[in-house]
């Protein structure tokens, strides 16, 4: 192996052998000036010995007073390369997609709800980690991988978000061009995908609604060994079908949100999932709060389930542990079981909202 270049400062009269870009040079100080003498030799073991011999000659001449300040005496056949050090330009490392994405996420965090950061940007960050490259010069390769590995609609949204990230990075002075700009608009979704949002609205019929409520209320499909009966969730399901509120709004309801005469419900918060667990978020998805009038059936139901020791802060629909209902557990252990038992096509719990709006 070749010796590494010596980067320490040489004392006066000492000649150092260094390597620059794989070629040997002599470096020394004389007359308060630093000199660089190119040996015009590739850095090999044999050539390094020749350079060291020339270095010793210069040292002896300096000591004996026979030094040639023109350096002509010591030059090899090629001319002296320079009397000033060769300056290697400093190249700033090019930002990678990972670098700018991480900074973009921190920029967005104060502007988005924890729910958005977890379920939208968290998913996109997962996609980004799996990319075969994070080199911005290979944006086309990144696009092709996304379209082959991620559902088309999700992939298009991801590319749109990458373009937004790069636009922000340009304004922040991190990069000079956006390789993803306009890329998402070139991705055409099949007609079925374009109407997917409409197809997602798939309400239950009134007969299905009533059958679901009755089955849950009567523990019809509840496993015998289940620690908790389905019927404990009947009031929650009734309220979802009766008000069309979002499930996250329903499980966040406290008794302070019910008027003293049970005529109104004020929806003004929701339970959301964050990286640090479930949290209450003030305000609703599209408005600060919503006041909902209760019909006689809903008033009667709310009166019947209110505990005598309920406080304004008490949850209306607590889990067995006294916390907001875990909708994932409810969906897997109760909702799916009941729909399957009734032979009803599976739909998300959110369809209770579409059912109310439709009917």
XYZ file of C-alpha atoms in Angstrom:
359
model
C 0.000 0.000 0.000
C 1.168 3.570 -0.652
C 1.941 5.768 2.301
C -0.698 8.355 3.153
C 0.345 11.954 2.502
C 1.834 13.692 5.488
C -0.371 16.666 6.313
C 1.616 17.941 9.321
C 3.505 21.201 9.073
C 7.149 20.721 8.105
C 9.886 22.425 10.145
C 12.245 24.817 8.365
C 14.752 22.964 6.234
C 12.747 19.740 6.204
C 11.497 18.447 2.852
C 8.344 16.314 2.867
C 7.217 13.826 0.264
C 3.465 14.089 -0.281
C 0.971 12.651 -2.735
C -1.525 14.844 -4.580
C -4.074 13.171 -6.828
C -1.892 10.059 -6.920
C 1.295 11.862 -7.951
C 4.343 12.716 -5.805
C 5.377 16.205 -4.764
C 8.061 17.690 -2.502
C 6.939 20.299 -0.018
C 9.255 22.540 2.009
C 9.792 26.066 3.257
C 12.705 28.282 2.306
C 13.079 32.043 2.626
C 9.678 32.369 4.367
C 8.010 30.856 1.322
C 6.441 27.460 0.882
C 7.511 25.551 -2.196
C 5.840 22.678 -4.019
C 7.986 20.733 -6.448
C 6.241 18.185 -8.644
C 8.307 15.038 -9.204
C 6.164 14.009 -12.158
C 6.035 10.513 -10.649
C 3.088 8.228 -9.851
C 2.863 7.373 -6.154
C 4.469 3.920 -5.990
C 6.942 2.413 -3.545
C 9.852 2.655 -6.005
C 9.042 6.215 -7.058
C 8.634 7.285 -3.450
C 12.253 6.194 -2.737
C 13.446 8.355 -5.652
C 11.456 11.309 -4.307
C 12.903 10.806 -0.825
C 16.456 10.860 -2.279
C 15.700 14.177 -4.001
C 14.252 15.473 -0.710
C 17.470 14.607 1.147
C 19.527 16.421 -1.531
C 17.477 19.611 -1.052
C 17.812 19.355 2.746
C 21.617 19.055 2.488
C 21.832 22.022 0.120
C 19.767 24.147 2.505
C 22.011 23.214 5.444
C 25.258 23.729 3.472
C 24.128 27.008 1.905
C 24.125 25.564 -1.612
C 20.352 25.720 -2.100
C 19.240 26.775 -5.597
C 16.266 29.145 -5.043
C 15.257 28.810 -8.714
C 14.724 25.067 -8.092
C 16.210 24.355 -11.527
C 18.809 22.096 -9.904
C 16.111 19.848 -8.443
C 13.571 19.835 -11.205
C 12.884 16.588 -13.017
C 12.619 16.737 -16.778
C 9.211 18.399 -16.526
C 8.930 21.946 -15.263
C 8.112 23.009 -11.747
C 4.387 22.644 -11.347
C 3.818 25.611 -9.041
C 5.291 27.476 -6.151
C 1.900 27.707 -4.475
C -0.086 24.766 -3.176
C -2.625 23.183 -5.452
C -6.077 24.065 -4.167
C -8.648 21.330 -4.441
C -12.083 22.846 -4.930
C -14.504 22.147 -2.095
C -17.468 20.197 -3.430
C -20.633 20.462 -1.396
C -22.261 17.037 -1.100
C -25.447 16.878 -3.113
C -28.613 16.646 -1.021
C -30.380 13.302 -1.261
C -34.127 12.761 -1.226
C -33.822 11.370 2.296
C -32.092 14.541 3.523
C -34.673 16.968 2.206
C -37.650 14.720 3.109
C -36.621 14.596 6.774
C -36.335 18.398 6.895
C -39.623 18.766 4.992
C -41.382 16.563 7.568
C -40.128 18.756 10.412
C -41.302 21.823 8.476
C -44.813 20.330 8.076
C -45.143 18.978 11.620
C -46.295 22.226 13.316
C -48.792 22.817 10.493
C -50.504 19.403 10.586
C -52.447 17.454 13.169
C -50.683 14.501 14.828
C -53.208 12.287 13.032
C -52.099 13.613 9.631
C -48.439 13.222 10.514
C -48.971 9.616 11.581
C -51.363 8.351 8.912
C -50.348 10.397 5.884
C -46.738 11.487 6.239
C -45.928 8.380 8.286
C -47.097 6.183 5.390
C -45.141 8.250 2.860
C -41.996 8.022 5.011
C -42.422 4.242 4.976
C -42.672 4.300 1.178
C -39.543 6.454 0.956
C -37.435 4.051 3.023
C -38.154 1.258 0.534
C -37.097 3.190 -2.573
C -34.174 1.575 -4.430
C -32.371 4.940 -4.595
C -32.621 8.387 -3.036
C -30.559 10.072 -5.749
C -32.527 13.019 -7.136
C -30.832 12.501 -10.497
C -32.688 9.180 -10.708
C -36.225 10.547 -10.298
C -37.489 8.526 -13.260
C -36.173 5.339 -11.680
C -37.907 6.298 -8.423
C -41.169 6.962 -10.280
C -41.058 3.614 -12.079
C -40.446 1.766 -8.820
C -43.367 3.555 -7.134
C -45.758 2.712 -9.956
C -44.719 -0.945 -9.854
C -44.719 -1.338 -6.062
C -47.513 0.899 -4.711
C -51.224 1.001 -5.676
C -51.580 3.483 -8.503
C -53.737 6.046 -6.678
C -51.491 5.988 -3.596
C -48.375 6.106 -5.771
C -49.620 9.192 -7.592
C -50.321 10.949 -4.281
C -46.850 9.975 -3.020
C -45.167 11.440 -6.111
C -47.255 14.604 -5.671
C -45.940 14.862 -2.116
C -42.343 14.315 -3.287
C -42.795 17.182 -5.743
C -44.086 19.407 -2.928
C -41.075 18.419 -0.830
C -38.654 19.366 -3.604
C -40.434 22.679 -4.253
C -39.975 23.513 -0.577
C -36.316 22.454 -0.770
C -35.712 24.842 -3.694
C -37.155 27.749 -1.709
C -34.988 26.672 1.226
C -31.857 26.756 -0.934
C -31.153 23.031 -0.603
C -31.519 22.100 -4.287
C -31.775 24.028 -7.537
C -34.402 22.069 -9.471
C -37.418 19.854 -8.863
C -37.083 16.510 -10.681
C -40.647 15.483 -9.709
C -42.364 18.646 -10.948
C -45.342 17.782 -13.176
C -44.627 14.057 -12.904
C -47.863 13.178 -11.075
C -50.054 14.906 -13.683
C -48.678 12.526 -16.308
C -49.965 9.510 -14.365
C -53.453 8.663 -15.585
C -55.703 6.658 -13.278
C -58.159 4.101 -14.689
C -61.785 5.210 -14.614
C -62.504 2.816 -11.775
C -59.835 4.464 -9.656
C -61.116 7.942 -10.426
C -64.589 7.042 -9.150
C -63.228 5.209 -6.130
C -64.196 8.051 -3.806
C -67.807 7.787 -4.956
C -67.825 4.005 -4.729
C -66.618 4.265 -1.125
C -70.027 5.676 -0.223
C -71.858 2.417 0.305
C -74.591 2.950 2.923
C -76.517 0.230 4.678
C -80.195 -0.194 3.911
C -82.608 0.626 6.704
C -83.247 -3.105 7.125
C -79.517 -3.784 7.438
C -79.149 -0.923 9.906
C -81.903 -2.246 12.137
C -80.573 -5.824 11.931
C -77.083 -4.696 12.977
C -78.379 -2.719 15.968
C -80.595 -5.592 17.090
C -77.821 -8.208 16.764
C -75.379 -6.117 18.802
C -78.023 -5.234 21.390
C -78.921 -8.907 21.905
C -75.345 -10.308 21.806
C -76.483 -12.503 18.953
C -73.023 -13.343 17.577
C -70.988 -12.710 20.705
C -68.608 -15.647 21.472
C -69.554 -17.424 24.707
C -66.055 -17.028 26.138
C -65.879 -13.329 25.323
C -64.896 -11.224 28.344
C -67.145 -8.377 27.206
C -70.558 -8.558 25.575
C -71.328 -6.910 22.262
C -74.328 -5.232 23.855
C -72.143 -2.766 25.758
C -71.515 -1.117 22.366
C -75.190 -0.944 21.321
C -75.656 2.687 22.493
C -72.583 3.734 20.523
C -73.874 2.090 17.325
C -77.314 3.622 17.819
C -75.794 7.074 18.162
C -73.635 6.608 15.033
C -76.639 5.617 12.926
C -78.865 8.296 14.505
C -76.528 11.289 14.148
C -74.199 10.511 11.242
C -71.245 11.719 13.303
C -67.769 10.404 12.639
C -66.763 7.425 14.833
C -63.801 9.435 16.178
C -66.243 12.161 17.283
C -68.607 9.709 18.974
C -65.979 8.068 21.181
C -64.760 11.521 22.264
C -68.171 12.573 23.622
C -68.378 13.506 27.293
C -71.509 14.267 29.297
C -70.735 17.973 29.174
C -71.487 17.760 25.448
C -75.119 16.759 26.121
C -77.506 19.558 27.025
C -79.176 19.228 30.456
C -82.538 18.526 28.793
C -80.957 15.965 26.397
C -82.205 17.940 23.391
C -78.831 18.709 21.870
C -75.417 17.144 21.362
C -72.446 19.411 20.760
C -69.706 17.728 18.755
C -66.487 19.696 19.292
C -63.646 17.189 19.653
C -62.377 13.862 18.344
C -60.074 11.075 19.452
C -57.082 10.685 17.171
C -54.169 8.255 17.046
C -50.677 9.739 17.325
C -47.187 8.311 17.714
C -47.522 8.841 21.462
C -50.947 7.155 21.698
C -54.575 8.308 21.586
C -55.244 11.992 22.160
C -58.227 14.313 22.203
C -58.154 16.916 19.448
C -60.226 20.048 19.863
C -62.323 20.963 16.859
C -63.729 18.784 14.104
C -62.365 17.849 10.715
C -64.070 20.635 8.762
C -65.429 22.954 11.455
C -64.841 24.037 15.024
C -67.994 22.429 16.414
C -71.434 21.194 15.404
C -74.714 21.256 17.361
C -77.016 18.327 16.677
C -80.722 18.170 17.732
C -81.792 14.892 19.344
C -85.086 13.208 18.448
C -87.155 11.490 21.089
C -85.545 8.067 20.517
C -82.038 9.453 20.924
C -82.999 11.466 24.027
C -84.461 8.367 25.631
C -81.346 6.317 24.865
C -78.987 8.942 26.306
C -81.070 9.297 29.475
C -81.071 5.525 29.979
C -77.279 5.134 29.833
C -76.222 8.125 31.909
C -74.746 6.887 35.221
C -75.926 8.580 38.394
C -72.346 9.453 39.322
C -71.437 10.807 35.876
C -69.425 14.017 35.852
C -69.247 16.509 32.974
C -65.833 15.068 32.056
C -66.988 11.432 32.075
C -66.967 9.663 28.719
C -70.358 8.675 27.365
C -68.968 5.576 25.675
C -66.002 4.391 27.757
C -64.093 1.190 27.120
C -64.080 -1.468 29.875
C -60.922 0.259 31.162
C -62.651 3.634 31.290
C -60.815 5.019 28.251
C -62.166 5.984 24.806
C -63.291 2.931 22.861
C -60.523 1.426 20.732
C -62.196 1.445 17.321
C -59.707 -1.048 15.862
C -60.525 -3.594 18.565
C -64.239 -2.946 18.187
C -64.026 -3.363 14.431
C -62.139 -6.655 14.611
C -63.929 -8.250 17.554
C -67.495 -7.008 17.172
C -68.276 -5.164 13.941
C -66.840 -7.740 11.531
C -68.279 -10.630 13.536
C -71.799 -9.199 13.462
C -71.781 -8.315 9.762
C -70.462 -11.761 8.868
C -73.037 -13.442 11.092
C -75.852 -11.482 9.469
C -74.549 -12.179 5.963
C -74.229 -8.445 5.295
C -71.509 -7.218 2.929
C -68.642 -5.818 4.990
C -68.443 -2.042 5.107
C -66.334 0.199 7.274
C -67.833 1.615 10.454
C -67.692 5.035 8.765
C -70.573 3.882 6.536
C -72.916 4.577 9.460
C -72.333 8.242 8.606
C -73.176 7.719 4.932
C -76.233 5.706 5.953
C -77.590 8.586 8.048
C -76.925 11.140 5.304
C -78.475 8.945 2.600
C -81.676 8.126 4.458
